[in-house]
Short mmCIF file of C-alpha atoms in Angstrom, two decimals:
data_model
loop_
_atom_site.label_atom_id
_atom_site.label_comp_id
_atom_site.label_asym_id
_atom_site.label_seq_id
_atom_site.Cartn_x
_atom_site.Cartn_y
_atom_site.Cartn_z
CA MET A 1 -3.24 4.40 31.57
CA ALA A 2 0.52 4.15 31.00
CA THR A 3 1.83 5.41 27.71
CA PRO A 4 3.18 2.47 25.63
CA PRO A 5 6.91 2.63 24.88
CA GLN A 6 7.85 4.23 21.59
CA ARG A 7 9.04 1.60 19.13
CA PRO A 8 11.89 2.16 16.71
CA GLY A 9 11.27 2.81 13.07
CA PHE A 10 12.94 0.88 10.24
CA PRO A 11 15.75 0.28 9.87
CA ALA A 12 16.19 0.45 13.62
CA ARG A 13 19.69 0.69 15.06
CA ILE A 14 19.45 0.00 18.76
CA ASP A 15 22.90 -0.62 20.20
CA LEU A 16 22.70 -2.47 23.51
CA GLY A 17 26.39 -3.38 23.66
CA ARG A 18 29.37 -1.94 25.46
CA GLY A 19 27.64 -0.94 28.67
CA GLY A 20 24.43 0.18 26.99
CA THR A 21 26.02 3.20 25.34
CA THR A 22 25.35 4.25 21.79
CA PRO A 23 28.36 5.16 19.62
CA PRO A 24 28.62 8.74 18.36
CA ALA A 25 26.48 9.42 15.34
CA ARG A 26 28.28 9.39 12.02
CA ALA A 27 27.56 11.70 9.17
CA ALA A 28 24.70 10.26 7.13
CA ALA A 29 25.49 9.21 3.60
CA PRO A 30 23.35 10.71 0.84
CA ARG A 31 20.08 8.79 0.75
CA PRO A 32 19.03 7.38 -2.63
CA ALA A 33 15.62 8.13 -3.96
CA PRO A 34 13.03 5.70 -2.54
CA VAL A 35 12.07 2.81 -4.75
CA ARG A 36 8.62 1.30 -4.52
CA ALA A 37 8.96 -2.42 -3.92
CA ALA A 38 7.31 -4.81 -6.33
CA VAL A 39 4.45 -6.86 -4.89
CA THR A 40 2.93 -10.22 -5.61
CA GLY A 41 -0.73 -10.76 -6.45
CA ASP A 42 -1.33 -11.13 -2.71
CA GLY A 43 0.10 -7.67 -2.07
CA LEU A 44 3.28 -8.97 -0.41
CA PRO A 45 6.60 -7.25 -1.18
CA VAL A 46 9.23 -8.92 -3.32
CA VAL A 47 12.91 -8.28 -2.67
CA PRO A 48 14.27 -6.00 -5.43
CA ALA A 49 16.89 -7.67 -7.62
CA ALA A 50 18.08 -7.72 -11.20
CA ALA A 51 15.24 -8.63 -13.54
CA SER A 52 16.95 -11.76 -14.85
CA THR A 53 17.65 -12.98 -11.31
CA VAL A 54 14.03 -12.41 -10.28
CA ARG A 55 12.79 -14.35 -13.33
CA ASP A 56 15.14 -17.23 -12.53
CA SER A 57 14.11 -17.25 -8.86
CA ILE A 58 10.37 -17.56 -9.47
CA PRO A 59 10.36 -21.25 -10.55
CA ALA A 60 13.07 -22.00 -7.96
CA ARG A 61 10.93 -20.56 -5.17
CA ALA A 62 7.91 -22.48 -6.45
CA ARG A 63 9.87 -25.74 -6.38
CA MET A 64 11.08 -24.95 -2.87
CA VAL A 65 7.50 -24.43 -1.67
CA GLN A 66 6.37 -27.66 -3.31
CA GLN A 67 9.15 -29.48 -1.45
CA LEU A 68 8.10 -27.87 1.83
CA MET A 69 4.53 -29.04 1.26
CA ALA A 70 5.79 -32.55 0.51
CA GLU A 71 7.62 -32.49 3.86
CA GLY A 72 4.41 -31.63 5.71
CA ILE A 73 4.38 -27.82 5.95
CA SER A 74 0.74 -26.83 5.52
CA ASP A 75 0.16 -23.38 7.05
CA PRO A 76 -0.91 -21.21 4.08
CA LEU A 77 0.62 -18.01 5.48
CA VAL A 78 3.98 -19.70 6.05
CA LEU A 79 3.99 -21.27 2.58
CA ARG A 80 3.05 -17.99 0.95
CA ALA A 81 5.77 -16.12 2.85
CA MET A 82 8.40 -18.73 1.95
CA GLY A 83 7.36 -18.44 -1.68
CA THR A 84 7.47 -14.65 -1.65
CA VAL A 85 10.83 -13.75 -0.08
CA ASP A 86 13.84 -14.04 -2.39
CA ARG A 87 16.32 -16.16 -0.42
CA HIS A 88 19.06 -15.50 -2.99
CA HIS A 89 19.07 -11.85 -1.90
CA PHE A 90 20.53 -12.92 1.47
CA VAL A 91 23.47 -15.07 0.34
CA ASP A 92 26.79 -14.22 -1.30
CA GLY A 93 26.86 -14.14 -5.08
CA ALA A 94 28.79 -17.39 -5.44
CA LEU A 95 26.07 -19.21 -3.46
CA VAL A 96 23.07 -17.86 -5.40
CA PRO A 97 22.71 -21.09 -7.47
CA GLN A 98 22.20 -22.97 -4.16
CA ALA A 99 19.85 -20.43 -2.61
CA TYR A 100 16.67 -22.49 -3.02
CA GLU A 101 18.15 -25.84 -2.15
CA ASP A 102 17.22 -27.23 1.24
CA THR A 103 20.59 -26.58 2.78
CA ALA A 104 22.18 -24.19 5.27
CA LEU A 105 24.63 -21.75 3.68
CA PRO A 106 27.48 -19.73 5.25
CA ILE A 107 26.92 -16.01 5.78
CA GLY A 108 30.22 -15.19 7.46
CA LEU A 109 31.59 -15.06 11.03
CA GLY A 110 30.93 -18.77 11.46
CA GLN A 111 27.18 -18.27 11.05
CA THR A 112 24.71 -19.73 8.54
CA ILE A 113 21.36 -19.02 6.94
CA SER A 114 19.10 -21.87 8.06
CA LYS A 115 17.69 -24.47 5.69
CA PRO A 116 14.32 -23.42 4.21
CA SER A 117 12.69 -26.50 5.73
CA VAL A 118 13.96 -25.54 9.20
CA VAL A 119 12.73 -21.95 8.87
CA ALA A 120 9.32 -23.11 7.67
CA ARG A 121 9.06 -25.76 10.39
CA MET A 122 9.88 -23.34 13.20
CA LEU A 123 7.53 -20.66 11.91
CA GLU A 124 4.68 -23.11 11.46
CA LEU A 125 5.18 -24.27 15.04
CA LEU A 126 5.14 -20.62 16.12
CA MET A 127 1.89 -19.99 14.24
CA GLN A 128 0.25 -22.98 15.92
CA GLY A 129 0.81 -21.41 19.32
CA GLY A 130 -2.20 -19.12 19.30
CA LEU A 131 -2.53 -15.33 19.67
CA ARG A 132 -3.35 -14.92 15.97
CA GLY A 133 -5.44 -11.97 14.86
CA ASP A 134 -8.52 -11.94 12.64
CA ASN A 135 -6.22 -11.80 9.60
CA GLY A 136 -4.49 -15.01 10.72
CA LYS A 137 -1.22 -13.27 11.56
CA LEU A 138 0.58 -13.31 14.90
CA GLY A 139 1.01 -10.08 16.79
CA ARG A 140 4.41 -8.76 17.91
CA VAL A 141 7.22 -11.36 17.90
CA LEU A 142 10.90 -11.55 18.83
CA ASP A 143 13.51 -13.13 16.54
CA ILE A 144 16.71 -14.15 18.35
CA GLY A 145 19.71 -14.19 16.01
CA THR A 146 19.07 -11.99 12.98
CA GLY A 147 21.97 -13.35 10.95
CA CYS A 148 21.58 -12.13 7.38
CA GLY A 149 17.95 -11.09 8.00
CA TYR A 150 16.19 -13.74 5.92
CA GLN A 151 14.10 -15.28 8.69
CA ALA A 152 13.14 -11.85 10.03
CA VAL A 153 11.77 -10.88 6.62
CA VAL A 154 9.80 -14.12 6.32
CA MET A 155 8.41 -13.50 9.81
CA GLY A 156 7.44 -10.01 8.72
CA GLN A 157 5.01 -11.57 6.26
CA ILE A 158 3.19 -13.65 8.89
CA CYS A 159 3.42 -11.36 11.95
CA GLU A 160 2.20 -7.84 12.61
CA GLU A 161 5.54 -6.68 14.01
CA VAL A 162 9.00 -8.25 14.30
CA TYR A 163 11.89 -7.32 16.59
CA SER A 164 15.04 -9.13 15.45
CA ILE A 165 18.15 -9.00 17.62
CA GLU A 166 21.74 -9.87 16.64
CA ARG A 167 24.84 -9.86 18.90
CA LEU A 168 27.46 -9.69 16.11
CA ARG A 169 27.85 -6.11 14.90
CA ASP A 170 29.06 -7.06 11.41
CA LEU A 171 26.09 -9.36 10.84
CA HIS A 172 23.71 -6.73 12.18
CA GLU A 173 25.06 -4.27 9.62
CA LYS A 174 24.86 -6.91 6.89
CA ALA A 175 21.21 -7.55 7.69
CA ARG A 176 20.50 -3.81 7.64
CA ALA A 177 22.08 -3.58 4.19
CA ASN A 178 20.03 -6.55 2.99
CA LEU A 179 16.75 -5.15 4.28
CA ARG A 180 17.27 -1.49 3.43
CA PRO A 181 16.02 -1.66 -0.19
CA MET A 182 12.93 -3.57 0.92
CA ARG A 183 11.77 -0.80 3.28
CA ILE A 184 9.65 -3.14 5.41
CA ALA A 185 8.14 -0.99 8.13
CA ASN A 186 7.20 -3.81 10.51
CA VAL A 187 10.67 -5.37 10.88
CA HIS A 188 13.04 -3.73 13.39
CA LEU A 189 16.70 -4.74 13.63
CA ILE A 190 18.45 -4.50 16.99
CA LEU A 191 22.11 -4.86 17.94
CA GLY A 192 22.24 -6.43 21.38
CA ASP A 193 22.48 -9.51 23.58
CA GLY A 194 19.79 -11.91 22.44
CA MET A 195 19.99 -13.92 25.66
CA ALA A 196 18.49 -10.90 27.42
CA GLY A 197 15.69 -10.64 24.87
CA PHE A 198 14.32 -7.15 24.22
CA ALA A 199 12.16 -6.01 27.13
CA LYS A 200 11.11 -2.74 25.46
CA GLY A 201 9.03 -4.64 22.91
CA ALA A 202 7.47 -7.14 25.33
CA PRO A 203 5.11 -8.87 25.76
CA TYR A 204 5.53 -11.01 22.65
CA ALA A 205 3.03 -13.31 21.00
CA GLY A 206 5.95 -15.52 20.01
CA ILE A 207 9.73 -15.87 20.24
CA VAL A 208 11.93 -17.80 17.81
CA ALA A 209 15.64 -18.50 18.30
CA ALA A 210 18.19 -19.38 15.62
CA ALA A 211 20.82 -20.44 18.16
CA GLY A 212 20.77 -23.05 20.89
CA GLY A 213 21.93 -22.95 24.51
CA GLU A 214 21.78 -25.24 27.52
CA ALA A 215 18.30 -23.97 28.33
CA VAL A 216 15.86 -21.26 27.30
CA PRO A 217 16.80 -18.02 29.11
CA ASP A 218 14.36 -16.87 31.81
CA ALA A 219 14.23 -13.45 30.13
CA TRP A 220 12.51 -14.95 27.08
CA ILE A 221 9.85 -16.62 29.21
CA ASP A 222 9.33 -13.40 31.21
CA GLN A 223 8.88 -11.41 27.99
CA LEU A 224 6.44 -13.90 26.43
CA ALA A 225 2.76 -13.00 26.63
CA TYR A 226 0.26 -15.37 28.22
CA GLY A 227 -0.93 -17.57 25.39
CA GLY A 228 2.36 -17.07 23.54
CA ARG A 229 4.89 -19.62 22.36
CA ILE A 230 8.68 -19.98 22.17
CA VAL A 231 10.30 -22.15 19.49
CA ALA A 232 14.01 -22.73 20.06
CA PRO A 233 16.80 -25.32 19.98
CA VAL A 234 18.33 -26.44 23.28
CA ALA A 235 21.02 -28.90 24.31
CA ALA A 236 19.58 -32.41 24.61
CA ALA A 237 22.82 -34.31 25.28
CA PRO A 238 26.54 -33.59 24.87
CA GLY A 239 26.99 -32.37 21.30
CA GLN A 240 23.29 -32.73 20.49
CA GLN A 241 20.36 -30.32 20.23
CA ALA A 242 16.60 -30.74 20.10
CA LEU A 243 13.88 -28.36 18.99
CA ILE A 244 11.53 -27.44 21.82
CA VAL A 245 8.26 -25.58 22.11
CA ILE A 246 7.35 -23.66 25.26
CA ASP A 247 3.75 -22.52 25.79
CA LYS A 248 2.98 -19.99 28.50
CA SER A 249 -0.39 -19.71 30.19
CA ARG A 250 -1.64 -18.33 33.47
CA GLN A 251 -1.58 -21.89 34.76
CA GLY A 252 2.14 -22.26 34.09
CA ILE A 253 4.73 -23.29 31.51
CA ARG A 254 4.49 -26.36 29.28
CA GLN A 255 7.54 -27.60 27.37
CA THR A 256 7.45 -30.06 24.47
CA VAL A 257 10.60 -31.66 23.06
CA LEU A 258 10.56 -32.33 19.32
CA GLU A 259 13.10 -33.50 16.73
CA ALA A 260 16.87 -33.27 16.73
CA VAL A 261 18.32 -30.13 15.12
CA ASN A 262 21.71 -28.52 14.61
CA PHE A 263 22.08 -24.77 15.25
CA VAL A 264 24.99 -22.51 16.11
CA PRO A 265 25.53 -22.07 19.88
CA LEU A 266 23.68 -19.37 21.79
CA LYS A 267 26.13 -16.85 23.25
CA SER A 268 25.82 -13.74 25.41
CA GLY A 269 27.25 -10.28 24.92
CA VAL A 270 27.84 -8.11 21.87
CA ALA A 271 30.84 -8.53 19.61
#
């Protein structure tokens, strides 16, 4: 039996840019003493933050979840994850008052953190695709477009293992900084070309993309497990995008086109 590939630990730094070479190692900064993350009554980690901010965020998160339920989100794992992760931890200080509104917010470099309703919708669609374990969670999944890291952390609550890939070096580093105090062992951050996926972690029970291209890259379909599902935006008409679901079985590929969406464009390479 072949030995499975060794997977990176957290926070992973896998640099797939610039001809596949890894930059010379830099001297490590002194590491602060580990801090045990707070947990909810369900045993899920809560993003560390100032006590006053955490207190203020609790009712805001609860209202956000109630709104998601009113809009039709019903998967209990998705709702619990959305109500657990502190979204304000992933936005700039000036935008914290808007963190739990159902709106996309800028995170720099022309990118945004997706609306909570869009994140919840895509993850619920992913969860409906099958390949869930006895605990209700999905297995290993691939997140295309890490951004600030928010969606990857939410996915970490509903999936056994998450590989999240980002092509923009500055955003990759920002996500690493955001996730570092959380010390979530099942979320791995990768710097690389998301259009190529991440073959070392395949096959995946699910793939989610936070950027839309003309079509879903063949690499994603190749890296998807039989019984797995891809949820991604694609071009539907000039200047328009639609959310699609792709299910892979041994009988073939089935694609379903859903509602109109608006995501940043999917690009190749590392910058």
